[in-house]
């Protein structure tokens, strides 16, 4: 079977979020299972090829808003695996994301298939709203191609006026304009993909169920419930070759569960990395004080940064050390900056730093993930891979990947009190029962969050699509 995987970002060429990681690691896992897969991605100005060889394999033209638009198709591969990646280049529409970017990008992909510039795939695997028009375009052109849409975050709809599909040459009556949006005459990119795709999956089993409810359905839960027979959940994974404390070049001390060669065992490795991080942050070097981390986007509607802020304000900061790495809403950046300037046991950095992130996974005792909702989440998997215990809200993929009291700690209510109580519970175990905490670390490190099982589930879904 031949799969075309469509994403708006892909690591290491251009990445702004978790989808960039997934667009690299999932195709790689599928390729390793003998699936013929390639990628289609926009060529933004920010894309960096890092010395990878590139070749222009063709051009394709579309008509959009009555104007002819030509795209150059540039082929490259991942640095470590020979998977074709096709970057679509157009200076006006694809240099930076804009209102028309994803409409013309989707059109260019379909036209390149129709003109045989790209090999016709059996399945187009679409990701989020950025590829939301592709299932509709496949139907519009009556192409013998199946489509799968993966929902990474239901909140990221992507919207435009109904005139955008008119510019695309599509009959607006083919679109699913919701009754309450008729006056605005808007279309919802993600909803178009969900309605017209042959199959839909969310990025965890729990999230696939949550989006059918009023609480998590972002206003389209009734529509999703009507389509629930084609919606499933498949958990994301992480690339163990990239996220690995045995060979992470950012770490001063590499380690594994058991010592071997130049690797420390988990107890010594974690202790050494903790002391190194404490020294780097100018904290007291103390193995008995819990070192608590937060890594994430400052998005108060999803990530719970306000809950953590309240906890840090209230809790006895002499008994804890906090390190916060995150950017986003300016008002929350300012509040955390104030905390770090006022309290010596609170460190905050508002520029993402991959090196510091790795050192936090290795050096912190706990990682806090207080999300209101979390479709899947990757950082809890990475944390456990490094023996860093997650403290998270029981939602979405967090609920599917963390076993409360066994490989981490979960809390139900989306309140700072629930988070604080759970943090105190975790810290109490850390302080009073070193053996139990050490066993929890080992269980967390032994969890298998590689793409192996999830890739098998995607292959099963592909086979169902092809009958």
Short mmCIF file of C-alpha atoms in Angstrom, two decimals:
data_model
loop_
_atom_site.label_atom_id
_atom_site.label_comp_id
_atom_site.label_asym_id
_atom_site.label_seq_id
_atom_site.Cartn_x
_atom_site.Cartn_y
_atom_site.Cartn_z
CA UNK A 1 0.00 0.00 0.00
CA UNK A 2 1.11 3.55 -0.75
CA UNK A 3 0.46 6.33 1.78
CA UNK A 4 0.83 10.10 1.32
CA UNK A 5 1.18 11.77 4.73
CA UNK A 6 0.20 15.46 4.69
CA UNK A 7 1.41 17.78 7.44
CA UNK A 8 2.09 21.51 7.77
CA UNK A 9 5.29 20.86 9.77
CA UNK A 10 7.92 18.14 10.00
CA UNK A 11 11.00 17.87 12.16
CA UNK A 12 13.91 18.56 11.57
CA UNK A 13 13.05 20.90 8.70
CA UNK A 14 10.33 23.02 10.33
CA UNK A 15 8.73 22.39 13.72
CA UNK A 16 6.56 24.51 16.00
CA UNK A 17 4.76 21.80 17.96
CA UNK A 18 4.15 18.14 18.61
CA UNK A 19 2.83 17.50 15.09
CA UNK A 20 6.33 18.19 13.78
CA UNK A 21 7.66 15.34 15.93
CA UNK A 22 4.86 13.00 14.89
CA UNK A 23 5.31 13.79 11.18
CA UNK A 24 8.86 12.51 11.50
CA UNK A 25 8.48 9.57 13.86
CA UNK A 26 5.21 7.96 12.66
CA UNK A 27 6.20 7.75 8.95
CA UNK A 28 9.56 6.38 10.08
CA UNK A 29 7.84 3.66 12.14
CA UNK A 30 5.53 2.79 9.23
CA UNK A 31 8.47 2.70 6.82
CA UNK A 32 10.22 0.25 9.16
CA UNK A 33 7.15 -1.99 8.82
CA UNK A 34 7.49 -1.97 5.01
CA UNK A 35 4.79 0.62 4.34
CA UNK A 36 5.48 2.71 1.22
CA UNK A 37 5.06 6.22 2.61
CA UNK A 38 5.95 9.77 1.54
CA UNK A 39 5.18 13.23 2.92
CA UNK A 40 3.78 16.47 1.49
CA UNK A 41 4.65 19.69 3.32
CA UNK A 42 4.55 23.44 2.49
CA UNK A 43 7.94 25.05 1.85
CA UNK A 44 7.90 28.07 4.16
CA UNK A 45 10.73 30.58 4.32
CA UNK A 46 11.52 29.16 7.77
CA UNK A 47 12.22 25.64 6.44
CA UNK A 48 15.86 24.60 6.89
CA UNK A 49 17.25 21.63 4.95
CA UNK A 50 20.39 21.30 7.11
CA UNK A 51 22.53 20.23 4.17
CA UNK A 52 20.12 17.55 2.94
CA UNK A 53 20.19 17.09 -0.82
CA UNK A 54 17.16 18.58 -2.61
CA UNK A 55 15.86 18.07 -6.14
CA UNK A 56 13.04 19.78 -8.02
CA UNK A 57 10.91 16.94 -9.37
CA UNK A 58 8.29 18.97 -11.16
CA UNK A 59 5.82 21.82 -11.24
CA UNK A 60 2.07 21.91 -10.94
CA UNK A 61 -0.45 24.69 -11.53
CA UNK A 62 -3.89 25.31 -10.07
CA UNK A 63 -6.56 27.94 -10.66
CA UNK A 64 -7.49 29.77 -7.46
CA UNK A 65 -9.74 32.83 -7.40
CA UNK A 66 -9.58 32.87 -11.19
CA UNK A 67 -5.78 33.10 -11.22
CA UNK A 68 -3.20 30.53 -12.27
CA UNK A 69 -0.80 29.64 -9.44
CA UNK A 70 2.29 27.52 -10.04
CA UNK A 71 4.07 25.41 -7.43
CA UNK A 72 7.56 23.95 -7.55
CA UNK A 73 7.83 20.52 -5.94
CA UNK A 74 11.12 19.98 -4.11
CA UNK A 75 12.06 16.46 -3.02
CA UNK A 76 14.32 15.53 -0.13
CA UNK A 77 14.51 12.79 2.52
CA UNK A 78 14.98 12.57 6.27
CA UNK A 79 18.64 12.63 7.34
CA UNK A 80 18.41 9.15 8.88
CA UNK A 81 15.90 7.31 6.69
CA UNK A 82 15.10 7.28 2.98
CA UNK A 83 11.48 8.49 3.06
CA UNK A 84 10.56 10.93 0.27
CA UNK A 85 9.40 14.36 1.43
CA UNK A 86 7.81 16.67 -1.13
CA UNK A 87 7.93 20.36 -0.27
CA UNK A 88 5.50 22.56 -2.20
CA UNK A 89 7.01 25.95 -3.02
CA UNK A 90 5.17 29.13 -3.97
CA UNK A 91 6.58 32.46 -2.87
CA UNK A 92 3.26 34.29 -2.59
CA UNK A 93 1.09 31.71 -0.84
CA UNK A 94 3.45 29.33 0.96
CA UNK A 95 6.30 31.50 2.23
CA UNK A 96 4.46 32.06 5.51
CA UNK A 97 1.10 30.70 6.73
CA UNK A 98 -1.74 33.03 5.67
CA UNK A 99 -5.48 32.94 5.01
CA UNK A 100 -5.20 31.15 1.65
CA UNK A 101 -2.16 28.98 2.42
CA UNK A 102 -3.80 25.68 3.28
CA UNK A 103 -6.51 25.90 0.64
CA UNK A 104 -3.95 26.31 -2.16
CA UNK A 105 -1.58 23.79 -0.54
CA UNK A 106 -4.34 21.16 -0.48
CA UNK A 107 -5.30 21.98 -4.08
CA UNK A 108 -1.67 21.69 -5.22
CA UNK A 109 -1.34 18.24 -3.65
CA UNK A 110 -4.46 16.94 -5.38
CA UNK A 111 -3.44 18.48 -8.72
CA UNK A 112 0.05 16.97 -8.48
CA UNK A 113 -1.59 13.55 -8.09
CA UNK A 114 -4.03 14.16 -10.95
CA UNK A 115 -1.16 15.23 -13.23
CA UNK A 116 1.01 12.27 -12.13
CA UNK A 117 3.69 14.59 -10.80
CA UNK A 118 3.33 12.62 -7.59
CA UNK A 119 2.52 8.92 -7.55
CA UNK A 120 -1.16 8.27 -6.88
CA UNK A 121 -1.42 7.02 -3.29
CA UNK A 122 -3.89 4.44 -2.07
CA UNK A 123 -4.53 6.59 1.01
CA UNK A 124 -3.93 10.23 1.87
CA UNK A 125 -3.31 10.57 5.60
CA UNK A 126 -4.38 14.11 6.51
CA UNK A 127 -3.36 15.83 9.75
CA UNK A 128 -5.48 18.49 11.45
CA UNK A 129 -7.19 21.45 9.80
CA UNK A 130 -4.18 22.22 7.59
CA UNK A 131 -5.14 19.24 5.40
CA UNK A 132 -8.87 19.53 6.03
CA UNK A 133 -9.85 20.30 2.43
CA UNK A 134 -8.16 17.23 0.97
CA UNK A 135 -11.01 14.74 1.61
CA UNK A 136 -13.45 17.23 0.04
CA UNK A 137 -11.16 17.73 -2.98
CA UNK A 138 -10.80 13.97 -3.45
CA UNK A 139 -14.60 13.72 -3.66
CA UNK A 140 -14.84 16.82 -5.86
CA UNK A 141 -12.50 15.23 -8.43
CA UNK A 142 -13.90 11.69 -8.00
CA UNK A 143 -10.44 10.30 -7.29
CA UNK A 144 -10.12 6.59 -6.37
CA UNK A 145 -8.22 7.45 -3.18
CA UNK A 146 -9.18 6.80 0.44
CA UNK A 147 -8.66 9.48 3.08
CA UNK A 148 -7.86 9.33 6.78
CA UNK A 149 -7.98 12.45 8.95
CA UNK A 150 -6.10 12.54 12.25
CA UNK A 151 -7.34 15.02 14.86
CA UNK A 152 -4.41 16.26 16.92
CA UNK A 153 -6.38 19.07 18.57
CA UNK A 154 -10.09 19.63 17.96
CA UNK A 155 -9.82 23.24 19.14
CA UNK A 156 -7.72 24.18 16.12
CA UNK A 157 -10.55 24.46 13.59
CA UNK A 158 -9.17 26.76 10.95
CA UNK A 159 -11.87 29.04 9.60
CA UNK A 160 -12.49 31.11 6.50
CA UNK A 161 -15.34 32.74 4.67
CA UNK A 162 -17.46 30.56 2.41
CA UNK A 163 -15.97 32.49 -0.51
CA UNK A 164 -12.76 30.50 -0.05
CA UNK A 165 -14.33 27.33 -1.46
CA UNK A 166 -15.75 29.41 -4.30
CA UNK A 167 -12.18 30.55 -5.03
CA UNK A 168 -11.24 26.86 -5.05
CA UNK A 169 -13.90 26.13 -7.66
CA UNK A 170 -15.98 23.98 -5.30
CA UNK A 171 -19.75 24.17 -4.94
CA UNK A 172 -20.43 25.57 -1.43
CA UNK A 173 -23.35 23.15 -1.16
CA UNK A 174 -20.78 20.35 -0.80
CA UNK A 175 -19.55 21.98 2.41
CA UNK A 176 -20.83 21.40 5.93
CA UNK A 177 -21.73 24.90 7.07
CA UNK A 178 -23.20 24.63 10.56
CA UNK A 179 -26.57 26.27 11.17
CA UNK A 180 -25.17 28.69 13.75
CA UNK A 181 -22.44 29.78 11.32
CA UNK A 182 -24.68 30.48 8.34
CA UNK A 183 -24.96 34.18 9.19
CA UNK A 184 -21.17 34.47 9.40
CA UNK A 185 -20.91 32.48 6.16
CA UNK A 186 -17.88 30.65 7.51
CA UNK A 187 -16.52 27.20 6.90
CA UNK A 188 -14.57 25.10 9.37
CA UNK A 189 -11.53 23.44 7.77
CA UNK A 190 -11.24 20.67 10.35
CA UNK A 191 -14.96 19.88 10.24
CA UNK A 192 -14.81 19.60 6.43
CA UNK A 193 -12.06 17.03 6.83
CA UNK A 194 -13.95 15.10 9.51
CA UNK A 195 -17.19 14.98 7.50
CA UNK A 196 -15.65 14.03 4.15
CA UNK A 197 -12.82 11.71 5.26
CA UNK A 198 -13.44 7.98 4.98
CA UNK A 199 -12.00 7.39 8.46
CA UNK A 200 -11.11 9.68 11.36
CA UNK A 201 -8.90 9.09 14.35
CA UNK A 202 -7.98 11.10 17.42
CA UNK A 203 -4.55 10.76 19.01
CA UNK A 204 -5.62 8.78 22.07
CA UNK A 205 -8.49 6.46 22.91
CA UNK A 206 -9.76 8.65 25.74
CA UNK A 207 -9.66 11.81 23.60
CA UNK A 208 -11.63 10.02 20.86
CA UNK A 209 -14.39 9.51 23.46
CA UNK A 210 -14.04 12.95 25.05
CA UNK A 211 -14.62 14.86 21.80
CA UNK A 212 -18.09 13.30 21.58
CA UNK A 213 -19.08 15.13 24.78
CA UNK A 214 -20.26 18.69 25.32
CA UNK A 215 -17.30 19.44 27.61
CA UNK A 216 -14.61 18.57 25.06
CA UNK A 217 -16.48 18.74 21.74
CA UNK A 218 -15.69 22.39 20.95
CA UNK A 219 -19.27 23.03 19.90
CA UNK A 220 -19.40 20.28 17.27
CA UNK A 221 -19.92 17.31 19.60
CA UNK A 222 -23.38 16.59 18.18
CA UNK A 223 -21.93 16.40 14.66
CA UNK A 224 -19.12 14.16 15.87
CA UNK A 225 -21.53 11.89 17.72
CA UNK A 226 -23.42 11.38 14.47
CA UNK A 227 -20.13 10.32 12.84
CA UNK A 228 -18.85 8.27 15.78
CA UNK A 229 -18.93 5.00 13.81
CA UNK A 230 -15.95 6.19 11.76
CA UNK A 231 -13.98 7.79 14.63
CA UNK A 232 -11.38 5.82 16.57
CA UNK A 233 -8.46 6.55 18.88
CA UNK A 234 -4.79 5.67 18.32
CA UNK A 235 -2.22 6.81 20.84
CA UNK A 236 0.80 8.74 19.62
CA UNK A 237 4.28 7.47 20.39
CA UNK A 238 7.77 8.88 20.74
CA UNK A 239 10.95 8.11 18.84
CA UNK A 240 13.16 6.15 21.23
CA UNK A 241 16.21 6.80 19.06
CA UNK A 242 15.78 10.54 19.64
CA UNK A 243 14.35 10.53 23.19
CA UNK A 244 16.81 8.32 25.00
CA UNK A 245 18.79 8.96 28.21
CA UNK A 246 21.43 6.45 27.08
CA UNK A 247 22.62 8.63 24.19
CA UNK A 248 21.15 12.13 24.74
CA UNK A 249 23.99 14.49 23.79
CA UNK A 250 22.53 17.26 25.96
CA UNK A 251 23.12 15.24 29.13
CA UNK A 252 26.25 15.45 31.24
CA UNK A 253 25.58 11.94 32.56
CA UNK A 254 23.91 9.32 30.37
CA UNK A 255 22.17 6.42 32.08
CA UNK A 256 19.84 3.44 31.83
CA UNK A 257 17.88 1.30 34.26
CA UNK A 258 21.01 -0.78 34.84
CA UNK A 259 24.61 0.39 34.54
CA UNK A 260 26.59 -0.80 31.52
CA UNK A 261 29.74 0.48 29.86
CA UNK A 262 29.84 4.25 30.27
CA UNK A 263 26.19 4.40 31.39
CA UNK A 264 25.20 5.01 35.00
CA UNK A 265 22.28 3.12 36.50
CA UNK A 266 19.03 5.02 36.98
CA UNK A 267 19.68 5.90 40.64
CA UNK A 268 23.15 7.31 40.06
CA UNK A 269 22.28 8.80 36.69
CA UNK A 270 19.26 10.68 37.99
CA UNK A 271 21.17 11.87 41.07
CA UNK A 272 24.09 13.16 39.00
CA UNK A 273 21.84 14.92 36.49
CA UNK A 274 19.79 16.46 39.29
CA UNK A 275 22.89 17.87 40.98
CA UNK A 276 24.14 19.16 37.61
CA UNK A 277 20.81 20.89 36.93
CA UNK A 278 20.64 22.35 40.44
CA UNK A 279 24.12 23.80 39.99
CA UNK A 280 23.21 25.19 36.56
CA UNK A 281 20.12 26.91 38.02
CA UNK A 282 22.14 28.18 41.01
CA UNK A 283 20.02 26.16 43.43
CA UNK A 284 21.24 24.48 46.59
CA UNK A 285 22.53 21.03 45.61
CA UNK A 286 20.28 18.85 47.72
CA UNK A 287 19.17 15.35 46.72
CA UNK A 288 16.38 15.36 49.32
CA UNK A 289 14.43 18.36 48.00
CA UNK A 290 11.95 17.57 45.19
CA UNK A 291 12.92 19.23 41.91
CA UNK A 292 9.70 19.98 39.99
CA UNK A 293 9.57 20.81 36.27
CA UNK A 294 7.06 22.24 33.82
CA UNK A 295 7.69 22.24 30.07
CA UNK A 296 5.02 23.58 27.76
CA UNK A 297 3.09 26.28 26.01
CA UNK A 298 1.64 29.08 28.13
CA UNK A 299 -1.97 28.59 27.06
CA UNK A 300 -4.33 29.21 29.98
CA UNK A 301 -7.27 27.69 28.07
CA UNK A 302 -5.57 24.30 27.79
CA UNK A 303 -2.28 23.90 29.65
CA UNK A 304 -3.28 24.88 33.20
CA UNK A 305 -0.46 27.39 33.72
CA UNK A 306 -2.72 29.33 36.10
CA UNK A 307 -3.14 26.26 38.33
CA UNK A 308 0.60 25.78 38.68
CA UNK A 309 1.10 29.50 39.34
CA UNK A 310 -1.38 29.41 42.22
CA UNK A 311 0.26 26.31 43.67
CA UNK A 312 3.73 27.87 43.56
CA UNK A 313 2.33 31.00 45.22
CA UNK A 314 0.73 29.02 48.06
CA UNK A 315 3.12 26.16 48.71
CA UNK A 316 6.09 26.25 51.09
CA UNK A 317 8.79 27.08 48.55
CA UNK A 318 11.60 26.20 50.97
CA UNK A 319 10.59 22.54 50.59
CA UNK A 320 10.55 22.49 46.77
CA UNK A 321 12.57 23.66 43.78
CA UNK A 322 10.71 24.63 40.60
CA UNK A 323 12.00 25.03 37.05
CA UNK A 324 9.54 26.30 34.43
CA UNK A 325 10.29 26.32 30.70
CA UNK A 326 7.55 27.83 28.56
CA UNK A 327 6.41 30.62 26.28
CA UNK A 328 3.03 31.90 25.19
CA UNK A 329 0.54 34.31 26.70
CA UNK A 330 2.52 37.45 27.69
CA UNK A 331 0.59 38.05 30.94
CA UNK A 332 1.51 34.59 32.20
CA UNK A 333 5.12 34.99 31.10
CA UNK A 334 5.25 38.17 33.19
CA UNK A 335 3.72 36.45 36.23
CA UNK A 336 6.19 33.57 36.13
CA UNK A 337 9.07 35.98 35.58
CA UNK A 338 7.97 37.84 38.72
CA UNK A 339 7.89 34.57 40.69
CA UNK A 340 11.41 33.70 39.56
CA UNK A 341 12.73 37.12 40.55
CA UNK A 342 11.04 37.09 43.95
CA UNK A 343 11.64 33.48 45.06
CA UNK A 344 15.07 31.83 44.94
CA UNK A 345 13.62 28.33 44.43
CA UNK A 346 11.68 29.27 41.28
CA UNK A 347 13.51 29.38 37.94
CA UNK A 348 11.76 30.49 34.75
CA UNK A 349 12.96 30.66 31.14
CA UNK A 350 10.66 32.06 28.46
CA UNK A 351 12.67 30.96 25.41
CA UNK A 352 12.36 27.31 24.43
CA UNK A 353 15.65 25.55 25.02
CA UNK A 354 16.00 21.93 23.82
CA UNK A 355 19.12 21.42 25.90
CA UNK A 356 17.46 22.62 29.10
CA UNK A 357 14.38 20.51 28.33
CA UNK A 358 16.48 17.33 28.09
CA UNK A 359 18.34 18.23 31.27
CA UNK A 360 15.00 18.76 33.01
CA UNK A 361 13.71 15.34 31.96
CA UNK A 362 16.93 13.81 33.31
CA UNK A 363 17.36 15.99 36.40
CA UNK A 364 13.85 16.68 37.68
CA UNK A 365 12.11 14.30 40.05
CA UNK A 366 8.64 15.27 38.81
CA UNK A 367 7.12 16.90 35.74
CA UNK A 368 3.82 18.73 36.20
CA UNK A 369 1.23 18.56 33.38
CA UNK A 370 -1.95 20.27 34.68
CA UNK A 371 -3.83 20.36 31.36
CA UNK A 372 -7.55 21.07 31.15
CA UNK A 373 -7.55 18.81 28.10
CA UNK A 374 -4.73 16.96 26.36
CA UNK A 375 -5.46 15.09 23.11
CA UNK A 376 -2.39 12.92 23.62
CA UNK A 377 0.64 14.69 25.03
CA UNK A 378 4.21 13.60 24.40
CA UNK A 379 6.06 15.13 27.33
CA UNK A 380 4.69 12.65 29.88
CA UNK A 381 6.03 9.81 27.72
CA UNK A 382 9.40 11.50 27.34
CA UNK A 383 9.51 12.20 31.09
CA UNK A 384 8.84 8.56 31.95
CA UNK A 385 11.46 7.46 29.43
CA UNK A 386 13.95 9.51 31.49
CA UNK A 387 12.64 8.28 34.87
CA UNK A 388 10.97 11.61 35.64
CA UNK A 389 7.60 11.01 37.30
CA UNK A 390 4.61 12.86 35.78
CA UNK A 391 2.00 14.62 37.91
CA UNK A 392 -0.91 15.19 35.54
CA UNK A 393 -4.62 15.75 35.22
CA UNK A 394 -6.55 12.61 34.24
CA UNK A 395 -7.62 13.64 30.75
CA UNK A 396 -7.05 12.50 27.16
CA UNK A 397 -3.74 10.84 26.46
CA UNK A 398 -2.46 11.62 29.95
CA UNK A 399 -5.09 9.27 31.36
CA UNK A 400 -4.18 6.61 28.78
CA UNK A 401 -0.43 6.67 29.45
CA UNK A 402 -0.04 7.25 33.22
CA UNK A 403 -1.09 4.69 35.82
CA UNK A 404 -1.95 6.59 39.00
CA UNK A 405 0.28 5.57 41.89
CA UNK A 406 2.21 3.15 39.69
CA UNK A 407 4.03 5.14 36.99
CA UNK A 408 2.91 8.63 37.99
CA UNK A 409 0.23 10.64 39.76
CA UNK A 410 -3.14 11.77 38.39
CA UNK A 411 -5.76 14.21 39.68
CA UNK A 412 -9.33 14.58 38.44
CA UNK A 413 -10.59 18.09 39.21
CA UNK A 414 -9.24 20.99 37.16
CA UNK A 415 -8.36 23.06 40.23
CA UNK A 416 -5.17 24.30 41.84
CA UNK A 417 -6.22 22.57 45.08
CA UNK A 418 -6.36 19.18 43.35
CA UNK A 419 -2.95 19.80 41.78
CA UNK A 420 -1.44 20.95 45.09
CA UNK A 421 -2.79 17.93 46.99
CA UNK A 422 -1.38 15.57 44.37
CA UNK A 423 1.99 17.31 44.38
CA UNK A 424 2.17 17.01 48.17
CA UNK A 425 1.21 13.32 47.92
CA UNK A 426 3.97 12.71 45.35
CA UNK A 427 6.55 14.67 47.35
CA UNK A 428 5.64 12.73 50.49
CA UNK A 429 6.40 9.44 48.75
CA UNK A 430 9.67 10.91 47.44
CA UNK A 431 10.75 11.99 50.93
CA UNK A 432 9.52 9.12 53.08
CA UNK A 433 9.83 5.96 50.96
CA UNK A 434 12.91 6.08 48.75
CA UNK A 435 12.58 2.42 47.76
CA UNK A 436 8.97 2.81 46.59
CA UNK A 437 9.87 5.95 44.65
CA UNK A 438 12.86 4.22 43.04
CA UNK A 439 10.60 1.34 41.99
CA UNK A 440 8.11 3.79 40.48
CA UNK A 441 10.93 5.34 38.44
CA UNK A 442 11.97 1.96 37.11
CA UNK A 443 8.37 1.06 36.16
CA UNK A 444 8.03 4.40 34.37
CA UNK A 445 11.26 3.85 32.43
CA UNK A 446 10.14 0.35 31.41
CA UNK A 447 6.93 1.60 29.79
CA UNK A 448 6.88 1.13 26.00
CA UNK A 449 5.78 4.35 24.30
CA UNK A 450 7.62 3.63 21.07
CA UNK A 451 5.64 3.85 17.84
CA UNK A 452 5.67 0.07 17.38
CA UNK A 453 2.17 -0.72 18.68
CA UNK A 454 0.60 2.49 17.36
CA UNK A 455 2.09 1.96 13.90
CA UNK A 456 0.48 -1.49 13.82
CA UNK A 457 -2.88 0.10 14.67
CA UNK A 458 -2.48 2.61 11.82
CA UNK A 459 -1.65 -0.22 9.43
CA UNK A 460 -4.79 -2.03 10.56
CA UNK A 461 -6.81 1.15 9.94
CA UNK A 462 -5.25 1.56 6.48
CA UNK A 463 -6.21 -2.03 5.64
CA UNK A 464 -9.78 -1.39 6.77
CA UNK A 465 -9.91 1.63 4.45
CA UNK A 466 -8.76 -0.44 1.50
CA UNK A 467 -11.24 -3.21 2.30
#
